[in-house]
Amino acid sequence: MLAAEWTKVTSLTSTPWVVVGTTGAASALAFGLGLFAGPGDAVTGTSLAASGNLLAQLGVLVLGVLVGSADFATGTSLTTFAAVPRRLPVLAAQVLVTAAVAALTGLAVLAASVLATAGARRGAGVSWDVADPGDLRAATGYVLFLTGAAVCGLALGALLRRPLAALTTGVVLFLLVEQVLAANPGRVTDTVRAFLPGSGTRLFADDTQLAALAGGDGPDLGAWGGGLVLGAWCAVLVLLAGYRLVRRDIT
C-alpha cells in the first residue's frame, strides 16, 4: 500500500513542481527579507533562516491538498477503492507518504534558506549553527511544522474532496484567522490564537520569540506545546476525513 501511494504521489505532475517551487520561493523570500536586516536589528540567525515560512507553509498546504483530493477530483477513487475495499489503509498510507515528502521538502527549504541568508547573517552580525542546541531545535521544529501543515492539507483535501475548497479552508485556518486575531491582541484573541494550527510556528521560534509570546495574554505553550496543538489539529482532521471516507460514498 505504501509503495503504491508513493508511486502515485511521486508520479503526480504537480508534486515535483510544488516541491521545487516551494523551496525556491521560500528561500527567495528569506533572501529578500534578509536584505533589510542590519546590525542592531531585532533579528537572529533562526529568524532569518525561517523568514520564508509564509510561502513554505503555503507550498506544503498545496502539496497535501493535491494529494488528498487527487482521487476524488480525477475520478480515480472508484478504481482505488475497488482495488482496496478497506478504505482506511489507503488514507493511512497517504498520510505517511505525504508526511515523508513534506519532511524532505522542509529539509530542502531549510537548507536553501540557510544558504540564501548567509550574507544577511554576516551583515547583521548574527550566526546560525546547526550544532547549537537552540538552532538545532528550531531547525527540527521547522521541518516538523511543515510536515504537520502538509498532513492537515491532506486531511482537508480528503475531507472536502475539492482542491479549491480544501486550500481555501487551509489558508483561512493557518493564515487568515491568525492574522486577524493578531491585529486585535487581548486575552480572548490571544487564547484563541494559541489553539489554532498556526500555533505550531512556536516549534521553530527562537528563545527571544518564545519569550515575547509568553508575555502576551494567551497561554504560554512553549515550542513543544505549540507542536502538540498542531498535532491535535492533524489528528482531528485525519479522523474526520477517515470518518467521511468510511461512512459516505466515495464519488
mmCIF file of C-alpha atoms in Angstrom:
data_model
loop_
_atom_site.group_PDB
_atom_site.id
_atom_site.type_symbol
_atom_site.label_atom_id
_atom_site.label_comp_id
_atom_site.label_asym_id
_atom_site.label_seq_id
_atom_site.Cartn_x
_atom_site.Cartn_y
_atom_site.Cartn_z
ATOM 1 C CA MET A 1 0.000 0.000 0.000
ATOM 2 C CA LEU A 2 2.792 2.401 0.907
ATOM 3 C CA ALA A 3 4.662 1.603 -2.306
ATOM 4 C CA ALA A 4 1.510 2.164 -4.363
ATOM 5 C CA GLU A 5 0.773 5.507 -2.709
ATOM 6 C CA TRP A 6 4.414 6.565 -3.014
ATOM 7 C CA THR A 7 4.299 5.802 -6.740
ATOM 8 C CA LYS A 8 1.012 7.655 -7.085
ATOM 9 C CA VAL A 9 2.240 10.778 -5.242
ATOM 10 C CA THR A 10 5.636 10.963 -6.922
ATOM 11 C CA SER A 11 4.116 10.376 -10.358
ATOM 12 C CA LEU A 12 1.742 13.316 -9.990
ATOM 13 C CA THR A 13 2.960 16.071 -12.310
ATOM 14 C CA SER A 14 2.281 18.649 -9.634
ATOM 15 C CA THR A 15 4.448 17.067 -6.930
ATOM 16 C CA PRO A 16 7.953 17.967 -8.226
ATOM 17 C CA TRP A 17 6.733 21.412 -9.248
ATOM 18 C CA VAL A 18 5.316 22.079 -5.800
ATOM 19 C CA VAL A 19 8.478 20.823 -4.066
ATOM 20 C CA VAL A 20 10.850 22.835 -6.276
ATOM 21 C CA GLY A 21 8.573 25.876 -6.290
ATOM 22 C CA THR A 22 8.183 25.837 -2.504
ATOM 23 C CA THR A 23 11.922 25.545 -1.953
ATOM 24 C CA GLY A 24 12.746 28.286 -4.453
ATOM 25 C CA ALA A 25 10.011 30.689 -3.366
ATOM 26 C CA ALA A 26 10.637 30.302 0.383
ATOM 27 C CA SER A 27 14.412 30.706 0.082
ATOM 28 C CA ALA A 28 13.989 33.680 -2.280
ATOM 29 C CA LEU A 29 11.649 35.337 0.230
ATOM 30 C CA ALA A 30 14.149 34.691 3.026
ATOM 31 C CA PHE A 31 16.922 36.181 0.871
ATOM 32 C CA GLY A 32 14.832 39.234 0.041
ATOM 33 C CA LEU A 33 13.822 39.892 3.652
ATOM 34 C CA GLY A 34 17.432 39.391 4.717
ATOM 35 C CA LEU A 35 18.464 42.357 2.579
ATOM 36 C CA PHE A 36 16.704 44.617 5.071
ATOM 37 C CA ALA A 37 18.473 43.172 8.137
ATOM 38 C CA GLY A 38 21.334 45.101 9.666
ATOM 39 C CA PRO A 39 23.416 45.330 12.856
ATOM 40 C CA GLY A 40 21.289 46.197 15.869
ATOM 41 C CA ASP A 41 18.046 44.959 14.311
ATOM 42 C CA ALA A 42 15.923 42.528 16.322
ATOM 43 C CA VAL A 43 16.840 39.543 14.150
ATOM 44 C CA THR A 44 18.543 36.246 14.897
ATOM 45 C CA GLY A 45 20.068 33.567 12.724
ATOM 46 C CA THR A 46 16.988 31.427 13.287
ATOM 47 C CA SER A 47 14.504 34.161 12.433
ATOM 48 C CA LEU A 48 16.384 34.944 9.213
ATOM 49 C CA ALA A 49 16.606 31.292 8.170
ATOM 50 C CA ALA A 50 12.868 30.778 8.765
ATOM 51 C CA SER A 51 11.713 34.108 7.326
ATOM 52 C CA GLY A 52 10.386 32.434 4.177
ATOM 53 C CA ASN A 53 7.917 30.456 6.280
ATOM 54 C CA LEU A 54 4.815 32.076 4.798
ATOM 55 C CA LEU A 55 5.479 30.684 1.315
ATOM 56 C CA ALA A 56 6.889 27.403 2.634
ATOM 57 C CA GLN A 57 3.716 26.862 4.643
ATOM 58 C CA LEU A 58 1.504 27.655 1.651
ATOM 59 C CA GLY A 59 3.524 25.307 -0.558
ATOM 60 C CA VAL A 60 3.187 22.268 1.700
ATOM 61 C CA LEU A 61 -0.510 23.000 2.224
ATOM 62 C CA VAL A 62 -0.948 22.861 -1.556
ATOM 63 C CA LEU A 63 1.051 19.621 -1.663
ATOM 64 C CA GLY A 64 -1.176 17.996 0.955
ATOM 65 C CA VAL A 65 -4.425 19.238 -0.581
ATOM 66 C CA LEU A 66 -3.486 17.953 -4.036
ATOM 67 C CA VAL A 67 -2.601 14.502 -2.689
ATOM 68 C CA GLY A 68 -5.712 14.269 -0.503
ATOM 69 C CA SER A 69 -8.163 15.380 -3.177
ATOM 70 C CA ALA A 70 -6.488 13.823 -6.254
ATOM 71 C CA ASP A 71 -8.512 10.603 -6.298
ATOM 72 C CA PHE A 72 -11.816 12.433 -5.920
ATOM 73 C CA ALA A 73 -11.011 15.307 -8.284
ATOM 74 C CA THR A 74 -9.885 12.971 -11.085
ATOM 75 C CA GLY A 75 -12.478 10.256 -10.523
ATOM 76 C CA THR A 76 -9.876 7.576 -9.818
ATOM 77 C CA SER A 77 -11.307 6.986 -6.346
ATOM 78 C CA LEU A 78 -13.558 4.267 -7.777
ATOM 79 C CA THR A 79 -10.515 2.400 -9.105
ATOM 80 C CA THR A 80 -8.507 2.924 -5.933
ATOM 81 C CA PHE A 81 -11.183 1.640 -3.588
ATOM 82 C CA ALA A 82 -12.210 -1.172 -5.905
ATOM 83 C CA ALA A 83 -8.638 -2.422 -5.602
ATOM 84 C CA VAL A 84 -8.556 -1.767 -1.829
ATOM 85 C CA PRO A 85 -12.080 -2.107 -0.403
ATOM 86 C CA ARG A 86 -10.846 -1.347 3.126
ATOM 87 C CA ARG A 87 -10.604 2.414 2.809
ATOM 88 C CA LEU A 88 -8.738 3.489 5.921
ATOM 89 C CA PRO A 89 -5.410 1.811 4.988
ATOM 90 C CA VAL A 90 -5.381 3.950 1.838
ATOM 91 C CA LEU A 91 -5.797 7.117 3.895
ATOM 92 C CA ALA A 92 -3.120 5.982 6.370
ATOM 93 C CA ALA A 93 -0.682 5.300 3.531
ATOM 94 C CA GLN A 94 -1.408 8.715 2.024
ATOM 95 C CA VAL A 95 -0.721 10.374 5.384
ATOM 96 C CA LEU A 96 2.646 8.599 5.756
ATOM 97 C CA VAL A 97 3.732 9.264 2.175
ATOM 98 C CA THR A 98 2.676 12.921 2.307
ATOM 99 C CA ALA A 99 4.486 13.381 5.636
ATOM 100 C CA ALA A 100 7.655 11.887 4.138
ATOM 101 C CA VAL A 101 7.532 14.110 1.037
ATOM 102 C CA ALA A 102 6.756 17.165 3.168
ATOM 103 C CA ALA A 103 9.637 16.411 5.557
ATOM 104 C CA LEU A 104 12.041 16.151 2.614
ATOM 105 C CA THR A 105 10.636 19.406 1.248
ATOM 106 C CA GLY A 106 11.097 21.016 4.657
ATOM 107 C CA LEU A 107 14.725 19.925 4.763
ATOM 108 C CA ALA A 108 15.283 21.342 1.272
ATOM 109 C CA VAL A 109 13.594 24.621 2.213
ATOM 110 C CA LEU A 110 15.666 24.895 5.379
ATOM 111 C CA ALA A 111 18.972 24.158 3.628
ATOM 112 C CA ALA A 112 18.222 26.596 0.798
ATOM 113 C CA SER A 113 17.090 29.307 3.212
ATOM 114 C CA VAL A 114 20.184 28.933 5.411
ATOM 115 C CA LEU A 115 22.391 29.308 2.342
ATOM 116 C CA ALA A 116 20.337 32.200 0.961
ATOM 117 C CA THR A 117 20.575 34.167 4.202
ATOM 118 C CA ALA A 118 24.292 33.604 4.860
ATOM 119 C CA GLY A 119 25.152 37.124 3.675
ATOM 120 C CA ALA A 120 22.320 38.663 5.670
ATOM 121 C CA ARG A 121 23.525 36.935 8.837
ATOM 122 C CA ARG A 122 27.052 38.218 8.329
ATOM 123 C CA GLY A 123 25.728 41.728 7.706
ATOM 124 C CA ALA A 124 23.531 41.644 10.808
ATOM 125 C CA GLY A 125 26.275 40.135 12.957
ATOM 126 C CA VAL A 126 24.285 37.036 13.921
ATOM 127 C CA SER A 127 25.073 33.369 13.472
ATOM 128 C CA TRP A 128 23.241 30.118 12.744
ATOM 129 C CA ASP A 129 24.908 26.832 13.640
ATOM 130 C CA VAL A 130 23.086 23.509 13.467
ATOM 131 C CA ALA A 131 25.412 22.226 16.224
ATOM 132 C CA ASP A 132 23.946 24.835 18.593
ATOM 133 C CA PRO A 133 21.131 23.198 20.644
ATOM 134 C CA GLY A 134 18.784 26.147 20.157
ATOM 135 C CA ASP A 135 19.315 26.317 16.402
ATOM 136 C CA LEU A 136 19.038 22.538 16.103
ATOM 137 C CA ARG A 137 15.741 22.557 17.991
ATOM 138 C CA ALA A 138 14.384 25.325 15.758
ATOM 139 C CA ALA A 139 15.590 23.562 12.604
ATOM 140 C CA THR A 140 13.908 20.324 13.685
ATOM 141 C CA GLY A 141 10.788 22.260 14.582
ATOM 142 C CA TYR A 142 10.718 23.965 11.173
ATOM 143 C CA VAL A 143 10.682 20.618 9.382
ATOM 144 C CA LEU A 144 8.070 19.226 11.803
ATOM 145 C CA PHE A 145 5.832 22.259 11.340
ATOM 146 C CA LEU A 146 5.905 21.998 7.546
ATOM 147 C CA THR A 147 5.221 18.266 7.805
ATOM 148 C CA GLY A 148 2.220 18.901 10.055
ATOM 149 C CA ALA A 149 0.878 21.598 7.728
ATOM 150 C CA ALA A 150 1.066 19.168 4.796
ATOM 151 C CA VAL A 151 -0.796 16.476 6.755
ATOM 152 C CA CYS A 152 -3.531 18.988 7.625
ATOM 153 C CA GLY A 153 -3.738 19.890 3.922
ATOM 154 C CA LEU A 154 -4.031 16.214 3.003
ATOM 155 C CA ALA A 155 -6.809 15.665 5.546
ATOM 156 C CA LEU A 156 -8.713 18.724 4.308
ATOM 157 C CA GLY A 157 -8.349 17.506 0.720
ATOM 158 C CA ALA A 158 -9.656 14.047 1.623
ATOM 159 C CA LEU A 159 -12.428 15.514 3.788
ATOM 160 C CA LEU A 160 -13.731 18.199 1.414
ATOM 161 C CA ARG A 161 -12.687 16.371 -1.811
ATOM 162 C CA ARG A 162 -12.450 19.647 -3.739
ATOM 163 C CA PRO A 163 -8.952 21.195 -4.070
ATOM 164 C CA LEU A 164 -10.110 24.816 -4.073
ATOM 165 C CA ALA A 165 -12.400 24.410 -1.064
ATOM 166 C CA ALA A 166 -9.724 22.497 0.864
ATOM 167 C CA LEU A 167 -6.973 25.002 0.084
ATOM 168 C CA THR A 168 -9.187 27.959 0.964
ATOM 169 C CA THR A 169 -10.068 26.338 4.300
ATOM 170 C CA GLY A 170 -6.397 25.626 4.995
ATOM 171 C CA VAL A 171 -5.349 29.195 4.255
ATOM 172 C CA VAL A 172 -8.121 30.537 6.481
ATOM 173 C CA LEU A 173 -7.160 28.209 9.341
ATOM 174 C CA PHE A 174 -3.397 28.680 9.115
ATOM 175 C CA LEU A 175 -3.058 32.276 7.970
ATOM 176 C CA LEU A 176 -6.142 34.466 7.741
ATOM 177 C CA VAL A 177 -7.725 33.935 11.158
ATOM 178 C CA GLU A 178 -4.279 34.081 12.767
ATOM 179 C CA GLN A 179 -3.527 37.474 11.190
ATOM 180 C CA VAL A 180 -6.943 38.929 12.020
ATOM 181 C CA LEU A 181 -6.620 37.911 15.674
ATOM 182 C CA ALA A 182 -3.002 39.115 15.856
ATOM 183 C CA ALA A 183 -4.177 42.552 14.757
ATOM 184 C CA ASN A 184 -6.546 42.649 17.749
ATOM 185 C CA PRO A 185 -4.487 41.436 20.746
ATOM 186 C CA GLY A 186 -6.210 40.659 24.010
ATOM 187 C CA ARG A 187 -6.906 37.809 26.429
ATOM 188 C CA VAL A 188 -9.611 36.180 24.308
ATOM 189 C CA THR A 189 -7.969 36.644 20.911
ATOM 190 C CA ASP A 190 -4.522 35.581 22.164
ATOM 191 C CA THR A 191 -6.037 32.482 23.765
ATOM 192 C CA VAL A 192 -7.860 31.541 20.564
ATOM 193 C CA ARG A 193 -4.676 32.128 18.547
ATOM 194 C CA ALA A 194 -2.758 29.768 20.825
ATOM 195 C CA PHE A 195 -5.053 26.906 19.854
ATOM 196 C CA LEU A 196 -5.097 27.483 16.095
ATOM 197 C CA PRO A 197 -2.881 25.268 13.901
ATOM 198 C CA GLY A 198 -0.588 28.265 13.343
ATOM 199 C CA SER A 199 0.467 27.809 16.967
ATOM 200 C CA GLY A 200 2.847 25.204 15.543
ATOM 201 C CA THR A 201 5.102 28.060 14.392
ATOM 202 C CA ARG A 202 6.332 28.053 18.000
ATOM 203 C CA LEU A 203 8.262 24.917 17.034
ATOM 204 C CA PHE A 204 10.800 26.977 15.120
ATOM 205 C CA ALA A 205 10.678 30.152 17.192
ATOM 206 C CA ASP A 206 13.919 31.009 18.968
ATOM 207 C CA ASP A 207 14.130 31.829 22.660
ATOM 208 C CA THR A 208 13.569 35.552 22.089
ATOM 209 C CA GLN A 209 10.414 34.950 20.063
ATOM 210 C CA LEU A 210 9.092 32.425 22.581
ATOM 211 C CA ALA A 211 9.662 34.893 25.423
ATOM 212 C CA ALA A 212 7.691 37.547 23.519
ATOM 213 C CA LEU A 213 4.804 35.108 23.009
ATOM 214 C CA ALA A 214 4.883 34.132 26.681
ATOM 215 C CA GLY A 215 4.487 37.812 27.581
ATOM 216 C CA GLY A 216 1.114 38.043 25.803
ATOM 217 C CA ASP A 217 -2.327 37.452 27.282
ATOM 218 C CA GLY A 218 -2.634 33.928 25.877
ATOM 219 C CA PRO A 219 -1.390 30.686 27.484
ATOM 220 C CA ASP A 220 2.355 30.014 27.468
ATOM 221 C CA LEU A 221 2.559 26.815 25.417
ATOM 222 C CA GLY A 222 6.265 26.903 24.620
ATOM 223 C CA ALA A 223 7.734 25.338 21.495
ATOM 224 C CA TRP A 224 6.590 21.764 22.009
ATOM 225 C CA GLY A 225 3.189 22.826 23.348
ATOM 226 C CA GLY A 226 2.593 24.600 20.054
ATOM 227 C CA GLY A 227 3.674 21.418 18.309
ATOM 228 C CA LEU A 228 1.119 19.415 20.285
ATOM 229 C CA VAL A 229 -1.616 21.837 19.231
ATOM 230 C CA LEU A 230 -0.662 21.362 15.574
ATOM 231 C CA GLY A 231 -0.506 17.591 16.106
ATOM 232 C CA ALA A 232 -4.000 17.650 17.599
ATOM 233 C CA TRP A 233 -5.331 19.511 14.545
ATOM 234 C CA CYS A 234 -3.696 16.932 12.293
ATOM 235 C CA ALA A 235 -5.236 14.062 14.266
ATOM 236 C CA VAL A 236 -8.744 15.571 14.344
ATOM 237 C CA LEU A 237 -8.754 16.428 10.628
ATOM 238 C CA VAL A 238 -7.440 12.974 9.651
ATOM 239 C CA LEU A 239 -10.092 11.328 11.852
ATOM 240 C CA LEU A 240 -12.824 13.427 10.231
ATOM 241 C CA ALA A 241 -11.517 12.528 6.772
ATOM 242 C CA GLY A 242 -11.442 8.850 7.760
ATOM 243 C CA TYR A 243 -14.988 9.039 9.111
ATOM 244 C CA ARG A 244 -16.299 10.520 5.866
ATOM 245 C CA LEU A 245 -14.325 8.005 3.834
ATOM 246 C CA VAL A 246 -15.901 5.080 5.684
ATOM 247 C CA ARG A 247 -19.406 6.434 6.128
ATOM 248 C CA ARG A 248 -20.053 8.237 2.856
ATOM 249 C CA ASP A 249 -19.946 7.466 -0.840
ATOM 250 C CA ILE A 250 -16.531 7.818 -2.436
ATOM 251 C CA THR A 251 -17.679 9.734 -5.515
#
